Short mmCIF file of C-alpha atoms in Angstrom, two decimals:
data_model
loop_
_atom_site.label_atom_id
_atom_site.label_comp_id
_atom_site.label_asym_id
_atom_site.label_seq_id
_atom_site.Cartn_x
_atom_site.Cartn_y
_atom_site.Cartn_z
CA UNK A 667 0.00 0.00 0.00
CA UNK A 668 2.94 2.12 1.24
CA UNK A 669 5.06 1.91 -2.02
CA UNK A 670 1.45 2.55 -4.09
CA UNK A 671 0.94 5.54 -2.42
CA UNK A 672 4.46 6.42 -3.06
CA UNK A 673 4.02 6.11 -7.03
CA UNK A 674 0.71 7.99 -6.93
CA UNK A 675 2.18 10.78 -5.34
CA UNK A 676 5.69 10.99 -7.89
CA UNK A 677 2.55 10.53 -10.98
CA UNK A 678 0.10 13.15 -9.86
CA UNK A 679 1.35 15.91 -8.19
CA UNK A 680 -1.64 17.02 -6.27
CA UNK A 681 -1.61 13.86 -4.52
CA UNK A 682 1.38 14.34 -2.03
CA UNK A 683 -0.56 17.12 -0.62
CA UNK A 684 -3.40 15.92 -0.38
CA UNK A 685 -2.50 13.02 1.59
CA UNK A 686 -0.10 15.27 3.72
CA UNK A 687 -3.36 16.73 5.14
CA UNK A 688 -5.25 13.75 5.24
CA UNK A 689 -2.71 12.41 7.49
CA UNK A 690 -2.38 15.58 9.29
CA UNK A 691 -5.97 16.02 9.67
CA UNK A 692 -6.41 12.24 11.29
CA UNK A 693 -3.70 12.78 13.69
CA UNK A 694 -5.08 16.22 15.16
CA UNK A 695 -8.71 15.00 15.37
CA UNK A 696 -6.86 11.53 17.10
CA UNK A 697 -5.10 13.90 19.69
CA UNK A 698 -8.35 15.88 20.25
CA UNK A 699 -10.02 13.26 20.85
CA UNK A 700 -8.13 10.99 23.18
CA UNK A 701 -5.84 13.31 24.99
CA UNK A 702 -7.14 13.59 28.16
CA UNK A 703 -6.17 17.24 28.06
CA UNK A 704 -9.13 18.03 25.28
CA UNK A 705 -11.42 15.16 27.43
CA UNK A 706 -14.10 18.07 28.89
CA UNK A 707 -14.30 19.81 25.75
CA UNK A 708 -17.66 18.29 23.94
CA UNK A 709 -17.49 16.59 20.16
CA UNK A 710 -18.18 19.71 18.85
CA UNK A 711 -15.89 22.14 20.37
CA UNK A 712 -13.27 19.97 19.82
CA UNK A 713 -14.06 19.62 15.85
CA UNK A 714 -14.23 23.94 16.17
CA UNK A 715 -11.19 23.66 17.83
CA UNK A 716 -9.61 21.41 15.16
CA UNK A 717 -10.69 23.72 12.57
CA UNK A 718 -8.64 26.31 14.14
CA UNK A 719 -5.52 24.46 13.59
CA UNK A 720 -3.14 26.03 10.98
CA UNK A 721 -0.34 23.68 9.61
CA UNK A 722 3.21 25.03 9.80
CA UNK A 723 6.57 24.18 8.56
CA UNK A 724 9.65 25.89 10.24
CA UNK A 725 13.03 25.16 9.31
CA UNK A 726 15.95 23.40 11.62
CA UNK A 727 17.14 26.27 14.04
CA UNK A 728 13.78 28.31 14.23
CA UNK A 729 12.96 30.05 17.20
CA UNK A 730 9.09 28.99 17.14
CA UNK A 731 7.79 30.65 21.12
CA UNK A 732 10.41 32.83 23.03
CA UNK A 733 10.56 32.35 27.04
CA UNK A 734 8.75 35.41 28.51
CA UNK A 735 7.14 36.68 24.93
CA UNK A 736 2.93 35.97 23.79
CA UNK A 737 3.14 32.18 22.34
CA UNK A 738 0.46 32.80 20.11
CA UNK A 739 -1.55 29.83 20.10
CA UNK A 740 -1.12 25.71 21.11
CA UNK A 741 1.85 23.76 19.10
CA UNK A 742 1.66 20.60 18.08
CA UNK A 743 4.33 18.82 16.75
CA UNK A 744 3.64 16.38 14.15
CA UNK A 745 6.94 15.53 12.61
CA UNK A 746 10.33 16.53 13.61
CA UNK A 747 11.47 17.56 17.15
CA UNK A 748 11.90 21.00 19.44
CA UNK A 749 14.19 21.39 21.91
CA UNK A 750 12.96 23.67 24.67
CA UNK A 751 15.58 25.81 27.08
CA UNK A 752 14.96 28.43 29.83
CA UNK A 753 17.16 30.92 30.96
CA UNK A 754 18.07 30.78 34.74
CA UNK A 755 18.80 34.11 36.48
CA UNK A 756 22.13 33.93 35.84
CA UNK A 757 22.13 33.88 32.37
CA UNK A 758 22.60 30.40 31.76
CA UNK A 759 20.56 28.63 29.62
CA UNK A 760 19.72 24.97 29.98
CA UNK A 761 17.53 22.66 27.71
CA UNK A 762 14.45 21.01 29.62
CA UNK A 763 13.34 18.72 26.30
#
C-alpha cells in the first residue's frame, strides 16, 4: 500500500498534498479526541477547535515561542522535534526537552 501511495504521489502531483493533510488532519482529530487534556471539551468544540488548527513548517534552528514573549496559540508537533531551554537568572541557559 505504502510503495502505491508512493508512485501515486511521484505521478500526480496534487496527490502528495493531499495526503499530507489527510494524514495531518487524522492525527489532530486523534489527539483531540483521546488526549485527556481536550477530554471536557464536547465533540463539537473539539471539531471547532480542530478547525482552528493552521499547519506550519519551520526550518531546523527556528525560534518557534520565546521564554517570557505571547506564544500565540497551542503547538503541536507532528513531525520533527523542538528542543525547549529556559534561561536561569544567571544567564545560563539549559535545555528542559
Amino acid at each position: 500500500m505504502v510503495a502505491f501511495l508512493r508512485e501515486l504521489a511521484a505521478n500526480y502531483a496534487e496527490v502528495g498534498p493531499a495526503l499530507e493533510r489527510l494524514y495531518r488532519e487524522r492525527l489532530v482529530s486523534n489527539v483531540l479526541s483521546t488526549a485527556p487534556f481536550f477530554q471536557p471539551l464536547a465533540a463539537e468544540e473539539r471539531g471547532e477547535l480542530m478547525a482552528r488548527f493552521v499547519p506550519r513548517r519551520h526550518e531546523q534552528g527556528t525560534v518557534i515561542v520565546r521564554e517570557g514573549e505571547p506564544g500565540g496559540g497551542l503547538y503541536l508537533i507532528v513531525l520533527g522535534s523542538v528542543e525547549i531551554t529556559k534561561r536561569l537568572p544567571s544567564g545560563r541557559v539549559v535545555v528542559l526537552g
